[in-house]
Coordinates of C-alpha atoms in Angstrom, one line a residue:
M1 CA 117.9 99.9 81.1
T2 CA 116.7 100.5 84.6
P3 CA 116.9 104.1 85.8
A4 CA 119.6 104.7 88.4
G5 CA 120.7 107.4 90.8
P6 CA 118.6 110.6 91.0
R7 CA 116.7 109.6 87.8
R8 CA 114.8 106.9 89.6
W9 CA 113.5 109.4 92.1
W10 CA 112.2 111.5 89.2
V11 CA 110.4 108.4 88.0
L12 CA 108.9 108.0 91.5
S13 CA 107.8 111.6 91.4
A14 CA 105.9 111.0 88.1
L15 CA 104.4 107.7 89.5
C16 CA 103.3 109.5 92.7
L17 CA 101.8 112.5 90.7
T18 CA 99.9 110.0 88.6
L19 CA 98.7 108.1 91.6
F20 CA 97.7 111.4 93.4
M21 CA 95.5 112.3 90.5
T22 CA 93.7 109.0 90.4
V23 CA 93.2 108.8 94.1
L24 CA 92.1 112.4 94.4
D25 CA 89.3 111.7 92.0
N26 CA 87.9 109.3 94.5
T27 CA 86.9 112.1 96.9
V28 CA 87.2 115.4 95.2
V29 CA 83.9 115.0 93.3
N30 CA 81.9 114.9 96.6
V31 CA 82.5 118.6 97.2
A32 CA 81.3 119.5 93.7
I33 CA 78.0 117.5 93.9
P34 CA 75.7 120.5 95.0
S35 CA 76.9 122.6 92.0
I36 CA 76.6 119.6 89.6
V37 CA 73.0 118.9 90.8
E38 CA 72.0 122.5 90.4
Q39 CA 73.5 123.0 86.9
L40 CA 72.8 119.5 85.4
G41 CA 69.6 118.8 87.1
A42 CA 70.9 115.5 88.5
T43 CA 68.6 113.2 90.5
T44 CA 69.7 111.3 93.6
A45 CA 70.3 108.2 91.6
D46 CA 72.4 110.2 89.1
V47 CA 74.5 111.6 92.0
Q48 CA 75.1 108.1 93.4
W49 CA 76.5 106.9 90.1
M50 CA 78.5 110.0 89.5
V51 CA 80.3 109.2 92.8
N52 CA 80.4 105.4 92.5
A53 CA 80.9 104.8 88.8
Y54 CA 84.6 105.6 89.3
T55 CA 85.0 103.3 92.3
V56 CA 83.2 100.4 90.7
A57 CA 85.4 100.7 87.5
V58 CA 88.6 100.8 89.4
G59 CA 87.7 98.0 91.8
S60 CA 86.4 95.7 89.1
L61 CA 89.2 96.1 86.5
A62 CA 92.3 96.5 88.7
V63 CA 93.1 92.8 88.8
A64 CA 92.5 92.4 85.0
A65 CA 94.6 95.5 84.2
G66 CA 97.4 94.3 86.4
G67 CA 97.4 90.8 84.8
I68 CA 97.4 92.3 81.3
G69 CA 100.3 94.6 82.4
D70 CA 102.4 91.5 83.2
R71 CA 102.1 90.5 79.6
V72 CA 102.1 93.7 77.5
G73 CA 104.3 95.8 79.8
Y74 CA 103.8 98.0 82.9
R75 CA 104.7 101.3 81.2
A76 CA 102.3 100.5 78.3
M77 CA 99.5 100.1 80.8
W78 CA 100.6 103.3 82.6
L79 CA 100.5 105.2 79.4
A80 CA 97.1 103.8 78.3
G81 CA 95.7 104.7 81.7
L82 CA 97.0 108.2 81.5
A83 CA 95.5 108.7 78.0
L84 CA 92.1 107.3 79.1
F85 CA 92.1 109.5 82.2
A86 CA 92.9 112.7 80.2
G87 CA 90.4 111.9 77.5
F88 CA 87.5 111.1 79.8
S89 CA 88.4 114.2 82.0
V90 CA 87.8 116.3 78.9
L91 CA 84.4 114.6 78.5
A92 CA 83.6 115.4 82.2
V93 CA 84.5 119.0 81.7
T94 CA 82.3 119.3 78.7
A95 CA 79.4 117.2 80.1
G96 CA 76.0 118.9 79.6
E97 CA 73.8 116.2 81.2
P98 CA 74.1 113.7 84.0
V99 CA 74.5 110.6 81.8
Q100 CA 77.6 112.1 80.1
L101 CA 79.2 112.8 83.4
I102 CA 78.5 109.3 84.7
V103 CA 80.1 107.8 81.5
A104 CA 83.0 110.1 81.9
R105 CA 83.5 109.0 85.5
A106 CA 83.3 105.4 84.6
G107 CA 85.9 106.0 81.8
M108 CA 88.2 107.7 84.2
G109 CA 87.8 104.7 86.5
V110 CA 89.0 102.4 83.6
G111 CA 92.0 104.7 83.3
G112 CA 92.6 104.6 87.1
A113 CA 92.4 100.7 87.0
C114 CA 95.2 100.7 84.5
V115 CA 97.3 103.3 86.3
V116 CA 97.2 102.2 89.9
P117 CA 98.7 98.6 89.5
A118 CA 101.1 99.8 86.8
T119 CA 102.6 102.5 88.9
L120 CA 103.3 100.1 91.8
A121 CA 104.7 97.5 89.4
V122 CA 107.0 100.0 87.7
L123 CA 108.2 101.1 91.2
T124 CA 109.1 97.6 92.2
R125 CA 111.3 97.2 89.1
V126 CA 113.0 100.7 89.3
F127 CA 114.0 100.4 93.0
S128 CA 116.4 97.9 94.5
E129 CA 115.3 95.7 97.4
R130 CA 117.2 98.1 99.8
D131 CA 115.4 101.3 98.6
R132 CA 112.0 99.7 97.7
P133 CA 110.4 100.0 101.2
R134 CA 111.1 103.7 101.4
A135 CA 109.8 104.2 97.8
I136 CA 106.6 102.2 98.6
G137 CA 106.2 104.2 101.8
I138 CA 106.2 107.5 99.7
W139 CA 103.8 105.9 97.2
T140 CA 101.4 104.8 99.9
A141 CA 101.6 108.1 101.7
V142 CA 100.7 109.9 98.5
A143 CA 97.8 107.6 98.0
A144 CA 96.5 108.3 101.5
G145 CA 97.2 112.0 101.2
G146 CA 95.2 112.2 98.0
Q147 CA 92.2 110.8 99.8
A148 CA 92.6 113.1 102.7
L149 CA 93.2 116.2 100.7
G150 CA 90.5 115.6 98.1
P151 CA 87.7 117.6 99.9
L152 CA 90.2 120.4 100.8
L153 CA 91.5 120.8 97.3
G154 CA 88.0 120.5 95.9
G155 CA 86.7 123.2 98.2
A156 CA 89.6 125.5 97.4
L157 CA 88.9 125.1 93.6
L158 CA 85.2 125.6 93.9
A159 CA 85.7 128.8 95.9
R160 CA 87.1 130.4 92.7
F161 CA 86.0 128.3 89.8
P162 CA 83.0 126.3 88.5
W163 CA 82.6 122.6 89.2
Q164 CA 84.3 121.6 86.0
A165 CA 87.6 122.7 87.5
V166 CA 87.8 119.5 89.7
F167 CA 88.0 117.5 86.4
A168 CA 90.0 120.0 84.4
L169 CA 92.9 119.7 86.9
N170 CA 93.4 116.1 85.7
I171 CA 94.2 117.0 82.1
P172 CA 97.6 118.8 82.5
I173 CA 98.7 116.4 85.1
A174 CA 97.9 113.4 82.9
V175 CA 99.6 114.9 79.9
L176 CA 102.7 115.9 81.8
C177 CA 103.1 112.4 83.3
L178 CA 102.4 110.8 79.9
V179 CA 105.2 112.7 78.2
F180 CA 107.6 112.0 81.0
A181 CA 106.8 108.3 81.2
R182 CA 107.2 107.9 77.4
A183 CA 110.5 109.7 77.3
W184 CA 112.2 108.6 80.5
V185 CA 110.8 105.3 81.7
P186 CA 111.8 102.0 80.1
E187 CA 109.4 99.1 79.6
F188 CA 109.1 96.3 82.1
R189 CA 107.1 93.2 81.7
G190 CA 106.8 89.6 82.7
P191 CA 107.7 86.7 80.4
G192 CA 104.8 87.5 78.1
G193 CA 102.3 85.0 76.8
R194 CA 98.7 85.1 75.7
P195 CA 96.4 87.4 77.7
D196 CA 93.9 85.4 79.8
V197 CA 90.8 87.0 78.3
A198 CA 88.3 84.7 80.0
G199 CA 89.9 85.4 83.4
A200 CA 89.9 89.1 82.9
L201 CA 86.2 89.2 81.9
L202 CA 85.2 86.9 84.8
S203 CA 87.1 88.9 87.4
A204 CA 85.7 92.2 86.1
A205 CA 82.1 90.9 86.0
A206 CA 82.5 89.4 89.5
M207 CA 83.7 92.6 91.1
V208 CA 81.0 94.7 89.3
G209 CA 78.3 92.4 90.9
I210 CA 79.8 92.6 94.3
G211 CA 80.7 96.3 94.1
W212 CA 77.3 97.3 92.9
A213 CA 75.6 95.4 95.7
V214 CA 77.9 96.9 98.4
I215 CA 77.4 100.5 97.0
A216 CA 73.6 100.1 96.5
A217 CA 72.8 98.5 99.8
P218 CA 72.9 101.6 102.0
G219 CA 70.3 103.3 99.9
R220 CA 68.1 100.4 98.9
G221 CA 68.6 98.2 102.0
W222 CA 70.4 94.9 102.3
T223 CA 67.1 93.0 102.1
A224 CA 66.0 94.6 98.7
P225 CA 65.9 91.6 96.3
E226 CA 68.4 93.1 93.8
V227 CA 71.1 93.5 96.5
P228 CA 71.5 89.9 97.6
A229 CA 70.9 88.8 94.0
S230 CA 73.8 90.9 92.8
L231 CA 76.0 89.6 95.7
V232 CA 75.2 86.0 94.8
L233 CA 75.8 86.6 91.1
G234 CA 79.2 88.3 91.9
A235 CA 80.2 85.4 94.2
A236 CA 79.3 82.8 91.5
L237 CA 81.3 84.7 88.9
L238 CA 84.2 85.0 91.4
A239 CA 84.1 81.2 91.9
A240 CA 84.1 80.8 88.1
F241 CA 87.1 83.1 87.9
V242 CA 89.0 80.9 90.4
R243 CA 88.1 77.8 88.5
Q244 CA 89.3 79.4 85.2
E245 CA 92.6 80.5 86.7
K246 CA 93.3 77.0 88.1
R247 CA 92.6 75.5 84.7
A248 CA 94.3 78.1 82.5
R249 CA 97.7 77.4 81.0
E250 CA 98.8 81.0 81.5
P251 CA 96.5 82.3 84.3
M252 CA 96.1 86.0 84.9
L253 CA 96.4 85.4 88.6
D254 CA 98.1 82.2 89.7
M255 CA 95.9 80.7 92.4
A256 CA 98.9 78.8 93.7
L257 CA 100.0 82.1 95.3
F258 CA 97.2 81.7 97.8
R259 CA 99.0 78.7 99.2
V260 CA 101.9 80.9 100.0
P261 CA 101.4 82.1 103.7
A262 CA 102.9 85.6 103.1
F263 CA 100.6 86.3 100.1
R264 CA 97.5 84.9 101.8
L265 CA 98.0 86.8 105.0
S266 CA 98.9 90.0 103.1
V267 CA 95.6 89.7 101.2
V268 CA 93.6 89.3 104.4
T269 CA 95.5 92.2 106.0
S270 CA 94.9 94.5 103.1
L271 CA 91.2 93.8 103.0
L272 CA 90.7 94.2 106.8
A273 CA 92.7 97.4 106.8
A274 CA 90.7 99.0 104.0
F275 CA 87.4 97.8 105.6
G276 CA 88.1 99.2 109.0
L277 CA 89.9 102.4 108.0
A278 CA 87.5 103.6 105.2
G279 CA 84.5 102.9 107.4
S280 CA 86.1 104.8 110.4
I281 CA 87.1 107.8 108.3
F282 CA 83.6 107.9 106.7
L283 CA 82.1 108.0 110.2
L284 CA 84.7 110.6 111.3
T285 CA 83.5 113.1 108.6
Q286 CA 79.9 112.7 109.9
H287 CA 81.1 113.1 113.5
L288 CA 82.8 116.4 112.7
Q289 CA 79.9 117.8 110.7
F290 CA 76.8 116.6 112.6
D291 CA 78.1 116.3 116.2
F292 CA 80.7 119.1 116.2
G293 CA 78.8 121.4 113.8
Y294 CA 81.6 122.0 111.2
S295 CA 81.0 122.7 107.5
P296 CA 82.3 120.1 105.0
L297 CA 85.3 122.2 104.3
D298 CA 86.0 123.0 107.9
A299 CA 85.7 119.3 108.7
G300 CA 88.2 118.5 106.0
V301 CA 90.6 121.1 107.5
R302 CA 90.3 119.4 110.9
T303 CA 91.4 116.0 109.5
L304 CA 94.8 117.5 108.6
P305 CA 96.5 116.0 111.7
M306 CA 95.6 112.6 110.3
A307 CA 96.8 113.5 106.8
A308 CA 100.1 114.9 108.3
G309 CA 100.7 111.7 110.2
L310 CA 100.0 109.6 107.1
L311 CA 102.4 111.6 104.9
V312 CA 105.3 111.9 107.4
C313 CA 105.2 108.4 108.8
G314 CA 104.5 106.8 105.4
S315 CA 107.4 108.5 103.7
L316 CA 110.0 108.8 106.5
V317 CA 109.2 106.4 109.4
S318 CA 107.6 103.2 107.9
A319 CA 110.8 101.8 106.2
R320 CA 112.8 102.3 109.4
V321 CA 110.2 100.6 111.5
G322 CA 110.1 97.7 109.1
A323 CA 113.9 97.4 109.1
R324 CA 114.0 97.4 112.9
L325 CA 111.0 95.3 113.7
G326 CA 110.3 93.4 110.5
A327 CA 107.1 93.6 108.4
A328 CA 104.9 91.5 110.7
R329 CA 105.7 93.3 113.9
G330 CA 105.9 96.7 112.2
I331 CA 102.3 96.3 110.7
T332 CA 101.0 95.1 114.1
A333 CA 102.6 98.1 115.8
G334 CA 101.2 100.5 113.2
M335 CA 97.7 99.1 113.2
T336 CA 97.6 99.0 117.0
L337 CA 98.6 102.7 117.1
A338 CA 95.9 103.5 114.5
A339 CA 93.3 101.5 116.4
A340 CA 94.1 103.4 119.6
G341 CA 93.8 106.7 117.8
L342 CA 90.4 105.8 116.3
A343 CA 89.2 104.5 119.7
A344 CA 90.3 107.8 121.3
I345 CA 88.3 109.8 118.7
A346 CA 85.2 107.7 119.3
L347 CA 85.4 108.1 123.1
V348 CA 86.1 111.9 123.3
P349 CA 83.0 113.6 124.7
L350 CA 81.5 116.4 122.6
S351 CA 81.9 118.8 125.4
A352 CA 85.7 118.4 125.2
G353 CA 85.8 120.0 121.7
Y354 CA 88.1 119.6 118.8
P355 CA 91.4 120.0 120.7
A356 CA 90.7 116.7 122.4
L357 CA 90.2 115.0 119.1
A358 CA 93.5 116.1 117.5
P359 CA 95.8 113.6 119.3
G360 CA 93.6 110.7 118.3
L361 CA 93.6 112.0 114.7
L362 CA 97.4 112.3 114.7
A363 CA 97.9 108.8 116.3
A364 CA 95.6 107.2 113.7
G365 CA 97.4 108.9 110.8
C366 CA 100.8 107.9 112.2
G367 CA 99.7 104.3 112.7
L368 CA 98.3 104.1 109.2
G369 CA 101.4 105.7 107.7
I370 CA 103.6 103.1 109.4
A371 CA 101.5 100.1 108.5
G372 CA 100.3 100.8 105.0
P373 CA 103.6 100.7 103.2
L374 CA 104.7 97.5 105.0
V375 CA 101.4 95.8 104.0
A376 CA 102.0 96.7 100.3
N377 CA 105.6 95.6 100.5
A378 CA 104.7 92.3 102.1
L379 CA 102.1 91.6 99.4
L380 CA 104.5 92.4 96.5
G381 CA 107.4 90.7 98.1
S382 CA 105.5 87.4 98.3
V383 CA 105.1 87.0 94.5
P384 CA 107.6 86.3 91.7
P385 CA 108.6 89.4 89.7
E386 CA 106.6 88.4 86.6
Q387 CA 103.4 88.6 88.5
T388 CA 103.9 92.0 90.1
G389 CA 101.2 93.5 88.0
A390 CA 98.6 91.0 89.0
A391 CA 99.6 91.3 92.6
S392 CA 99.4 95.2 92.4
G393 CA 96.0 94.9 90.8
T394 CA 94.9 92.5 93.5
Q395 CA 95.9 95.1 96.2
G396 CA 94.0 97.8 94.3
M397 CA 90.9 95.6 94.1
L398 CA 91.1 94.7 97.7
H399 CA 91.4 98.3 98.7
E400 CA 88.4 99.4 96.7
T401 CA 86.3 96.4 97.8
G402 CA 87.3 96.7 101.4
A403 CA 86.7 100.4 101.5
S404 CA 83.3 100.1 99.9
L405 CA 82.3 97.3 102.4
G406 CA 83.6 99.4 105.3
V407 CA 81.6 102.4 104.4
A408 CA 78.5 100.3 103.8
V409 CA 78.7 98.0 106.8
L410 CA 79.8 100.5 109.4
G411 CA 77.4 103.0 108.0
A412 CA 74.6 100.4 108.4
V413 CA 75.7 99.6 111.9
S414 CA 75.6 103.3 112.8
A415 CA 72.2 103.8 111.3
A416 CA 70.8 100.7 113.1
L417 CA 72.2 101.9 116.4
F418 CA 70.8 105.4 115.9
T419 CA 67.3 104.0 115.2
A420 CA 67.4 101.7 118.2
R421 CA 68.4 104.5 120.5
L422 CA 65.5 106.8 119.5
P423 CA 62.1 106.7 121.3
G424 CA 59.2 105.2 119.4
D425 CA 57.5 108.6 118.8
L426 CA 60.7 110.0 117.2
E427 CA 61.5 107.1 114.9
A428 CA 63.5 108.3 111.9
G429 CA 66.1 107.1 109.4
S430 CA 68.5 110.1 109.7
L431 CA 69.4 112.8 112.2
A432 CA 67.8 115.5 110.0
E433 CA 64.6 113.6 109.9
A434 CA 64.6 113.1 113.6
L435 CA 65.2 116.8 114.3
A436 CA 62.4 117.7 111.9
R437 CA 60.0 115.5 113.9
A438 CA 61.2 116.7 117.3
R439 CA 58.4 118.6 119.1
S440 CA 60.6 120.0 121.9
G441 CA 64.2 121.0 122.7
G442 CA 64.5 117.9 124.8
Q443 CA 63.5 115.6 122.0
A444 CA 66.0 117.3 119.7
E445 CA 68.8 116.9 122.2
H446 CA 67.8 113.2 122.6
A447 CA 68.1 112.7 118.8
R448 CA 71.5 114.4 118.8
S449 CA 72.7 112.3 121.7
A450 CA 71.5 109.1 120.0
F451 CA 73.3 110.0 116.8
A452 CA 76.6 110.8 118.6
G453 CA 76.4 107.5 120.6
A454 CA 75.7 105.5 117.4
I455 CA 78.6 107.1 115.6
S456 CA 80.9 106.4 118.5
A457 CA 79.9 102.8 118.8
A458 CA 80.3 102.2 115.1
Q459 CA 83.7 103.9 115.2
L460 CA 84.8 101.6 118.0
T461 CA 83.8 98.7 115.7
G462 CA 86.0 100.1 113.0
A463 CA 88.9 100.5 115.6
G464 CA 88.4 96.8 116.5
L465 CA 88.7 95.7 112.9
V466 CA 91.9 97.7 112.5
L467 CA 93.2 96.0 115.7
L468 CA 92.2 92.6 114.2
C469 CA 94.1 93.5 111.1
G470 CA 97.3 94.1 113.2
A471 CA 96.7 90.7 114.9
V472 CA 96.5 88.9 111.6
A473 CA 99.7 90.6 110.4
W474 CA 101.6 89.3 113.4
F475 CA 101.5 85.8 111.7
L476 CA 103.1 87.0 108.5
P477 CA 106.3 84.9 107.8
R478 CA 109.4 86.6 108.9
T479 CA 111.0 86.0 105.4
E480 CA 109.3 86.4 102.1
P481 CA 109.3 83.2 100.0
A482 CA 110.4 85.0 96.8
V483 CA 113.5 86.5 98.5
A484 CA 114.3 83.3 100.3
A485 CA 114.3 81.4 97.1
G486 CA 116.7 83.9 95.5
Q487 CA 114.0 85.3 93.2
T488 CA 114.9 89.0 93.7
T489 CA 112.3 91.5 92.6
N490 CA 114.5 94.5 92.5
T491 CA 115.5 95.3 88.9
G492 CA 115.4 93.9 85.4
G493 CA 112.7 93.3 82.9
Q494 CA 112.4 93.5 79.2
Q495 CA 112.6 96.7 77.2

């Protein structure tokens, strides 16, 4: 029986708390890295995989987990993900060496890959078509808020507790949500059938290859032999996955969906949005720390206008904009506002100080808050209800892949522009290295100016990609095929 009345909002609270936990783990670990390095003796390579093992696992397994959820049940995948997350969080808390912590982070990523598509799939079944946009808006705002608040919460915890606290926090949250889900949430699933094991393995392997290359490229260089080799291998496995899904009797992800304009355009929109926004936010944190001189925690505090815009507009404004303008125009309006905010941030001169940045941060957050839920709703509304899990997993994979690409590519653009702006006798790969080589105050100022200019130019590139995302969204069909055909996606399912 589908939860009704106030109970469905309690279910949404549990879904959002679960999502907040998994998204938070994407960023909160960054604050704890110095303490982890000191206590565990981690190398630079260890640190890289402590941060990225989680992202790679979520991105590579999200589609497979969503497809399996369509067959075994969304609540079952939610519960499995929570159990994995709690168990590997215990391993992280008790880790005594870097390898143990890397394994724990990867295991938590497996749990996250189960949780993220399952929570969105349960949401689509619990809420009616009328209330779903608002619920997805809250879900999306929580996801964005978790990313924005990660450094702040991590810094607050580490001010009082050792680094293990950032992982110990997961345990009571996961247990609480697991108990609630088991007691109060019914099971929902598609028509069942045999799991597409070959498709699941191929999709996971393909995304591991692509994800590893994207994450390793900034440190190793895009021309290092192993980076393009991993990309080629990932692309070949992705092609094999597509071929498998076309031939499978019961595919994990029906390739025919890509012939549906609403689904295809929603996929492109999701990828472009994650690419541009993650890269821009990555550059923003550097801008605040290196150009404006804030500490990591102070820089996190100063991104609060963006977080506030995301939370308020995602939960309260997005659904109203969608109802008034429609998904296509609403996404375009939101992305245009976000692009304008990001461009304003890039163009503010350092002499103007933080107060001149705040309006751009707020505009970017409001635009993202408006557009994000509408993108998710457009993607889910374009698929039949029995494939909600696979579609949710596809969105999760696109977000992780796009975000990783955005950070890698815009970071590389910024680094290349910085190097090009330096004089030959000050050539360096980073601002710290350039400052160490500077032999006068004038050279040091030249290095700082080159870095600020490179960051601003790369941020403008990110703003342009966000604007392109809004332009693509304009061509979304005005009615979703599933709804037009009478295939409602509001309630129902098997218990």
